[in-house]
Amino acid sequence: MTIAANKVASIQYTVLDEQGQIIDSSEGGEPLVFLVGAQNVIPGLEEALIGKAVGEQIKTTVEPAKAYGEYNPEGVQEVPMEAFEGVETVEPGMAFTAETEQGPMNLIVTAVEDNMVTVDGNHPLAGKALTFDVTVEAVRDATDEEMAHGHVHGEGGHQH
Ligand code: ZN
Protein backbone atom coordinates (compact mmCIF):
# COMPACT_ATOMS: atom_id res chain seq x y z
CA MET A 1 0.00 0.00 0.00
CA THR A 2 1.31 3.47 -0.85
CA ILE A 3 0.44 6.92 0.39
CA ALA A 4 -2.56 8.45 -1.41
CA ALA A 5 -5.67 10.48 -0.63
CA ASN A 6 -7.88 8.88 2.02
CA LYS A 7 -5.04 6.82 3.48
CA VAL A 8 -3.67 7.29 6.98
CA ALA A 9 0.10 7.66 6.98
CA SER A 10 2.46 7.35 9.93
CA ILE A 11 5.84 9.00 9.49
CA GLN A 12 9.00 9.62 11.46
CA TYR A 13 10.35 13.02 10.52
CA THR A 14 13.01 15.61 11.14
CA VAL A 15 12.56 19.19 9.93
CA LEU A 16 15.56 21.38 9.21
CA ASP A 17 15.76 25.08 8.46
CA GLU A 18 17.84 26.70 5.71
CA GLN A 19 20.92 26.61 7.96
CA GLY A 20 20.51 22.89 8.58
CA GLN A 21 19.37 23.40 12.17
CA ILE A 22 16.79 20.94 13.47
CA ILE A 23 13.47 22.71 14.05
CA ASP A 24 11.42 19.69 15.01
CA SER A 25 11.73 15.93 15.04
CA SER A 26 9.64 12.91 15.97
CA GLU A 27 12.79 10.92 16.70
CA GLY A 28 12.58 9.13 20.00
CA GLY A 29 8.85 9.80 20.20
CA GLU A 30 5.59 8.87 18.54
CA PRO A 31 5.33 9.10 14.76
CA LEU A 32 3.22 11.79 13.12
CA VAL A 33 -0.05 10.18 12.00
CA PHE A 34 -2.18 12.06 9.49
CA LEU A 35 -5.04 11.71 7.05
CA VAL A 36 -3.80 12.27 3.50
CA GLY A 37 -5.72 14.75 1.37
CA ALA A 38 -7.28 16.54 4.34
CA GLN A 39 -4.79 19.38 4.83
CA ASN A 40 -3.52 17.81 8.06
CA VAL A 41 0.08 18.59 7.09
CA ILE A 42 1.67 21.27 4.92
CA PRO A 43 0.99 20.76 1.18
CA GLY A 44 4.63 20.43 0.12
CA LEU A 45 5.28 17.58 2.52
CA GLU A 46 2.16 15.72 1.50
CA GLU A 47 2.96 16.08 -2.22
CA ALA A 48 6.43 14.62 -1.66
CA LEU A 49 4.97 11.62 0.14
CA ILE A 50 2.31 10.64 -2.40
CA GLY A 51 3.11 7.20 -3.85
CA LYS A 52 5.62 6.29 -1.14
CA ALA A 53 5.46 2.92 0.61
CA VAL A 54 6.32 1.71 4.11
CA GLY A 55 10.05 1.79 4.73
CA GLU A 56 10.76 4.41 2.09
CA GLN A 57 12.82 7.38 3.12
CA ILE A 58 12.69 10.78 1.44
CA LYS A 59 14.43 14.07 1.90
CA THR A 60 12.67 17.05 0.39
CA THR A 61 12.96 20.82 0.65
CA VAL A 62 9.63 22.64 0.67
CA GLU A 63 9.46 26.29 -0.41
CA PRO A 64 7.57 28.73 1.86
CA ALA A 65 4.54 28.88 -0.45
CA LYS A 66 3.95 25.15 0.13
CA ALA A 67 4.96 25.25 3.79
CA TYR A 68 3.80 28.01 6.17
CA GLY A 69 3.39 30.72 3.55
CA GLU A 70 5.42 33.73 2.52
CA TYR A 71 6.30 36.26 5.17
CA ASN A 72 3.74 39.07 5.09
CA PRO A 73 5.11 42.42 6.32
CA GLU A 74 1.54 43.61 6.84
CA GLY A 75 1.22 41.00 9.58
CA VAL A 76 3.41 43.21 11.78
CA GLN A 77 1.53 45.81 13.80
CA GLU A 78 2.15 48.22 16.61
CA VAL A 79 -0.45 48.31 19.33
CA PRO A 80 -0.62 50.44 22.46
CA MET A 81 0.27 48.79 25.76
CA GLU A 82 -3.29 49.46 26.96
CA ALA A 83 -4.43 46.64 24.68
CA PHE A 84 -2.69 44.26 27.07
CA GLU A 85 -4.68 45.30 30.09
CA GLY A 86 -4.61 42.57 32.71
CA VAL A 87 -1.41 41.01 31.40
CA GLU A 88 1.33 41.30 34.01
CA THR A 89 4.42 41.44 31.81
CA VAL A 90 4.56 42.00 28.08
CA GLU A 91 7.90 40.97 26.61
CA PRO A 92 9.39 39.86 23.28
CA GLY A 93 8.78 36.20 22.49
CA MET A 94 5.40 36.14 24.21
CA ALA A 95 2.72 34.42 22.16
CA PHE A 96 -0.98 35.05 22.49
CA THR A 97 -4.23 34.76 20.60
CA ALA A 98 -6.13 37.88 19.62
CA GLU A 99 -9.74 38.06 18.55
CA THR A 100 -9.92 39.84 15.20
CA GLU A 101 -12.59 40.47 12.61
CA GLN A 102 -11.13 37.52 10.69
CA GLY A 103 -11.38 35.23 13.71
CA PRO A 104 -8.74 34.23 16.27
CA MET A 105 -5.18 35.06 15.25
CA ASN A 106 -1.91 33.90 16.80
CA LEU A 107 0.46 36.75 17.48
CA ILE A 108 4.00 36.95 18.82
CA VAL A 109 5.37 39.99 20.60
CA THR A 110 8.57 41.02 18.82
CA ALA A 111 9.37 44.32 20.54
CA VAL A 112 8.27 46.48 23.45
CA GLU A 113 9.20 50.13 23.43
CA ASP A 114 7.80 52.78 25.74
CA ASN A 115 4.08 52.23 25.51
CA MET A 116 4.02 50.55 22.11
CA VAL A 117 4.10 46.82 21.56
CA THR A 118 5.08 45.35 18.19
CA VAL A 119 3.29 42.11 17.35
CA ASP A 120 3.79 39.76 14.42
CA GLY A 121 0.90 37.67 13.12
CA ASN A 122 3.04 35.64 10.74
CA HIS A 123 3.58 31.97 11.49
CA PRO A 124 7.04 31.61 13.07
CA LEU A 125 8.06 29.51 10.05
CA ALA A 126 6.55 31.84 7.40
CA GLY A 127 9.00 32.72 4.64
CA LYS A 128 11.22 29.76 5.42
CA ALA A 129 12.13 26.86 3.17
CA LEU A 130 11.97 23.69 5.24
CA THR A 131 13.80 20.44 4.61
CA PHE A 132 12.02 17.28 5.69
CA ASP A 133 13.79 14.00 6.30
CA VAL A 134 11.00 11.45 6.44
CA THR A 135 10.64 7.69 6.82
CA VAL A 136 7.26 6.11 6.12
CA GLU A 137 6.37 3.84 9.02
CA ALA A 138 2.84 2.72 8.21
CA VAL A 139 0.05 3.26 5.70
CA ARG A 140 -3.55 2.12 6.10
CA ASP A 141 -6.98 2.91 4.67
CA ALA A 142 -8.86 5.68 6.47
CA THR A 143 -12.22 4.72 7.95
CA ASP A 144 -15.40 6.38 6.65
CA GLU A 145 -15.64 8.24 9.94
CA GLU A 146 -12.10 9.57 9.65
CA MET A 147 -12.80 10.78 6.11
CA ALA A 148 -16.00 12.49 7.29
CA HIS A 149 -14.17 14.20 10.15
CA GLY A 150 -11.10 15.10 8.13
CA HIS A 151 -8.65 13.73 10.71
CA VAL A 152 -7.23 10.53 12.15
CA HIS A 153 -8.83 8.69 15.07
CA GLY A 154 -7.19 6.39 17.59
CA GLU A 155 -3.45 6.09 18.04
CA GLY A 156 -1.72 9.34 17.16
CA GLY A 157 -5.04 10.98 16.28
CA HIS A 158 -8.14 12.43 17.86
CA GLN A 159 -9.52 10.52 20.85
CA HIS A 160 -13.23 11.15 20.76
ZN1 ZN B 1 -13.09 12.88 14.58
PDB file of C-alpha atoms in Angstrom, residues 30-151:
ATOM      1  CA  GLU A  30       5.592   8.874  18.545  1.00  0.00           C
ATOM      2  CA  PRO A  31       5.329   9.099  14.756  1.00  0.00           C
ATOM      3  CA  LEU A  32       3.224  11.791  13.119  1.00  0.00           C
ATOM      4  CA  VAL A  33      -0.046  10.181  11.997  1.00  0.00           C
ATOM      5  CA  PHE A  34      -2.178  12.059   9.492  1.00  0.00           C
ATOM      6  CA  LEU A  35      -5.044  11.712   7.048  1.00  0.00           C
ATOM      7  CA  VAL A  36      -3.797  12.265   3.502  1.00  0.00           C
ATOM      8  CA  GLY A  37      -5.720  14.754   1.374  1.00  0.00           C
ATOM      9  CA  ALA A  38      -7.285  16.538   4.337  1.00  0.00           C
ATOM     10  CA  GLN A  39      -4.787  19.377   4.834  1.00  0.00           C
ATOM     11  CA  ASN A  40      -3.519  17.810   8.055  1.00  0.00           C
ATOM     12  CA  VAL A  41       0.084  18.587   7.088  1.00  0.00           C
ATOM     13  CA  ILE A  42       1.674  21.266   4.917  1.00  0.00           C
ATOM     14  CA  PRO A  43       0.989  20.758   1.175  1.00  0.00           C
ATOM     15  CA  GLY A  44       4.632  20.429   0.119  1.00  0.00           C
ATOM     16  CA  LEU A  45       5.283  17.585   2.522  1.00  0.00           C
ATOM     17  CA  GLU A  46       2.164  15.715   1.498  1.00  0.00           C
ATOM     18  CA  GLU A  47       2.963  16.080  -2.222  1.00  0.00           C
ATOM     19  CA  ALA A  48       6.426  14.616  -1.663  1.00  0.00           C
ATOM     20  CA  LEU A  49       4.968  11.620   0.141  1.00  0.00           C
ATOM     21  CA  ILE A  50       2.312  10.635  -2.405  1.00  0.00           C
ATOM     22  CA  GLY A  51       3.109   7.202  -3.850  1.00  0.00           C
ATOM     23  CA  LYS A  52       5.619   6.294  -1.144  1.00  0.00           C
ATOM     24  CA  ALA A  53       5.458   2.919   0.614  1.00  0.00           C
ATOM     25  CA  VAL A  54       6.316   1.706   4.110  1.00  0.00           C
ATOM     26  CA  GLY A  55      10.053   1.793   4.732  1.00  0.00           C
ATOM     27  CA  GLU A  56      10.762   4.412   2.089  1.00  0.00           C
ATOM     28  CA  GLN A  57      12.824   7.382   3.123  1.00  0.00           C
ATOM     29  CA  ILE A  58      12.689  10.776   1.442  1.00  0.00           C
ATOM     30  CA  LYS A  59      14.430  14.074   1.904  1.00  0.00           C
ATOM     31  CA  THR A  60      12.675  17.054   0.395  1.00  0.00           C
ATOM     32  CA  THR A  61      12.956  20.818   0.648  1.00  0.00           C
ATOM     33  CA  VAL A  62       9.629  22.637   0.667  1.00  0.00           C
ATOM     34  CA  GLU A  63       9.459  26.285  -0.411  1.00  0.00           C
ATOM     35  CA  PRO A  64       7.575  28.727   1.858  1.00  0.00           C
ATOM     36  CA  ALA A  65       4.536  28.879  -0.452  1.00  0.00           C
ATOM     37  CA  LYS A  66       3.949  25.155   0.127  1.00  0.00           C
ATOM     38  CA  ALA A  67       4.960  25.249   3.789  1.00  0.00           C
ATOM     39  CA  TYR A  68       3.797  28.009   6.169  1.00  0.00           C
ATOM     40  CA  GLY A  69       3.394  30.718   3.552  1.00  0.00           C
ATOM     41  CA  GLU A  70       5.415  33.734   2.516  1.00  0.00           C
ATOM     42  CA  TYR A  71       6.298  36.263   5.169  1.00  0.00           C
ATOM     43  CA  ASN A  72       3.741  39.070   5.092  1.00  0.00           C
ATOM     44  CA  PRO A  73       5.114  42.422   6.324  1.00  0.00           C
ATOM     45  CA  GLU A  74       1.536  43.609   6.837  1.00  0.00           C
ATOM     46  CA  GLY A  75       1.218  41.005   9.578  1.00  0.00           C
ATOM     47  CA  VAL A  76       3.407  43.213  11.778  1.00  0.00           C
ATOM     48  CA  GLN A  77       1.533  45.810  13.802  1.00  0.00           C
ATOM     49  CA  GLU A  78       2.146  48.221  16.614  1.00  0.00           C
ATOM     50  CA  VAL A  79      -0.450  48.306  19.333  1.00  0.00           C
ATOM     51  CA  PRO A  80      -0.615  50.444  22.461  1.00  0.00           C
ATOM     52  CA  MET A  81       0.274  48.792  25.755  1.00  0.00           C
ATOM     53  CA  GLU A  82      -3.293  49.457  26.959  1.00  0.00           C
ATOM     54  CA  ALA A  83      -4.426  46.636  24.676  1.00  0.00           C
ATOM     55  CA  PHE A  84      -2.689  44.257  27.068  1.00  0.00           C
ATOM     56  CA  GLU A  85      -4.677  45.297  30.095  1.00  0.00           C
ATOM     57  CA  GLY A  86      -4.610  42.568  32.713  1.00  0.00           C
ATOM     58  CA  VAL A  87      -1.413  41.007  31.398  1.00  0.00           C
ATOM     59  CA  GLU A  88       1.333  41.296  34.005  1.00  0.00           C
ATOM     60  CA  THR A  89       4.421  41.440  31.814  1.00  0.00           C
ATOM     61  CA  VAL A  90       4.562  41.999  28.082  1.00  0.00           C
ATOM     62  CA  GLU A  91       7.895  40.968  26.611  1.00  0.00           C
ATOM     63  CA  PRO A  92       9.387  39.857  23.278  1.00  0.00           C
ATOM     64  CA  GLY A  93       8.779  36.198  22.490  1.00  0.00           C
ATOM     65  CA  MET A  94       5.403  36.136  24.214  1.00  0.00           C
ATOM     66  CA  ALA A  95       2.717  34.415  22.156  1.00  0.00           C
ATOM     67  CA  PHE A  96      -0.981  35.047  22.494  1.00  0.00           C
ATOM     68  CA  THR A  97      -4.234  34.759  20.605  1.00  0.00           C
ATOM     69  CA  ALA A  98      -6.127  37.879  19.621  1.00  0.00           C
ATOM     70  CA  GLU A  99      -9.743  38.063  18.552  1.00  0.00           C
ATOM     71  CA  THR A 100      -9.916  39.840  15.196  1.00  0.00           C
ATOM     72  CA  GLU A 101     -12.588  40.472  12.611  1.00  0.00           C
ATOM     73  CA  GLN A 102     -11.132  37.516  10.689  1.00  0.00           C
ATOM     74  CA  GLY A 103     -11.376  35.234  13.713  1.00  0.00           C
ATOM     75  CA  PRO A 104      -8.742  34.229  16.265  1.00  0.00           C
ATOM     76  CA  MET A 105      -5.180  35.061  15.251  1.00  0.00           C
ATOM     77  CA  ASN A 106      -1.915  33.901  16.798  1.00  0.00           C
ATOM     78  CA  LEU A 107       0.464  36.752  17.484  1.00  0.00           C
ATOM     79  CA  ILE A 108       3.995  36.946  18.819  1.00  0.00           C
ATOM     80  CA  VAL A 109       5.372  39.992  20.596  1.00  0.00           C
ATOM     81  CA  THR A 110       8.570  41.019  18.822  1.00  0.00           C
ATOM     82  CA  ALA A 111       9.371  44.320  20.536  1.00  0.00           C
ATOM     83  CA  VAL A 112       8.269  46.480  23.448  1.00  0.00           C
ATOM     84  CA  GLU A 113       9.204  50.135  23.433  1.00  0.00           C
ATOM     85  CA  ASP A 114       7.796  52.779  25.744  1.00  0.00           C
ATOM     86  CA  ASN A 115       4.078  52.230  25.514  1.00  0.00           C
ATOM     87  CA  MET A 116       4.024  50.550  22.113  1.00  0.00           C
ATOM     88  CA  VAL A 117       4.103  46.822  21.556  1.00  0.00           C
ATOM     89  CA  THR A 118       5.084  45.346  18.189  1.00  0.00           C
ATOM     90  CA  VAL A 119       3.287  42.114  17.352  1.00  0.00           C
ATOM     91  CA  ASP A 120       3.791  39.757  14.418  1.00  0.00           C
ATOM     92  CA  GLY A 121       0.899  37.671  13.118  1.00  0.00           C
ATOM     93  CA  ASN A 122       3.041  35.644  10.738  1.00  0.00           C
ATOM     94  CA  HIS A 123       3.580  31.966  11.494  1.00  0.00           C
ATOM     95  CA  PRO A 124       7.043  31.612  13.070  1.00  0.00           C
ATOM     96  CA  LEU A 125       8.062  29.511  10.050  1.00  0.00           C
ATOM     97  CA  ALA A 126       6.550  31.835   7.403  1.00  0.00           C
ATOM     98  CA  GLY A 127       9.003  32.720   4.645  1.00  0.00           C
ATOM     99  CA  LYS A 128      11.220  29.763   5.417  1.00  0.00           C
ATOM    100  CA  ALA A 129      12.131  26.861   3.173  1.00  0.00           C
ATOM    101  CA  LEU A 130      11.971  23.691   5.241  1.00  0.00           C
ATOM    102  CA  THR A 131      13.796  20.444   4.611  1.00  0.00           C
ATOM    103  CA  PHE A 132      12.021  17.282   5.694  1.00  0.00           C
ATOM    104  CA  ASP A 133      13.792  14.004   6.296  1.00  0.00           C
ATOM    105  CA  VAL A 134      10.995  11.446   6.438  1.00  0.00           C
ATOM    106  CA  THR A 135      10.642   7.691   6.822  1.00  0.00           C
ATOM    107  CA  VAL A 136       7.262   6.115   6.117  1.00  0.00           C
ATOM    108  CA  GLU A 137       6.374   3.845   9.020  1.00  0.00           C
ATOM    109  CA  ALA A 138       2.836   2.722   8.214  1.00  0.00           C
ATOM    110  CA  VAL A 139       0.050   3.260   5.695  1.00  0.00           C
ATOM    111  CA  ARG A 140      -3.554   2.125   6.096  1.00  0.00           C
ATOM    112  CA  ASP A 141      -6.977   2.915   4.672  1.00  0.00           C
ATOM    113  CA  ALA A 142      -8.865   5.678   6.470  1.00  0.00           C
ATOM    114  CA  THR A 143     -12.218   4.721   7.945  1.00  0.00           C
ATOM    115  CA  ASP A 144     -15.405   6.378   6.649  1.00  0.00           C
ATOM    116  CA  GLU A 145     -15.644   8.236   9.938  1.00  0.00           C
ATOM    117  CA  GLU A 146     -12.102   9.573   9.654  1.00  0.00           C
ATOM    118  CA  MET A 147     -12.798  10.779   6.111  1.00  0.00           C
ATOM    119  CA  ALA A 148     -15.998  12.486   7.286  1.00  0.00           C
ATOM    120  CA  HIS A 149     -14.174  14.199  10.150  1.00  0.00           C
ATOM    121  CA  GLY A 150     -11.096  15.097   8.131  1.00  0.00           C
ATOM    122  CA  HIS A 151      -8.655  13.727  10.707  1.00  0.00           C
TER     123      HIS A 151
END
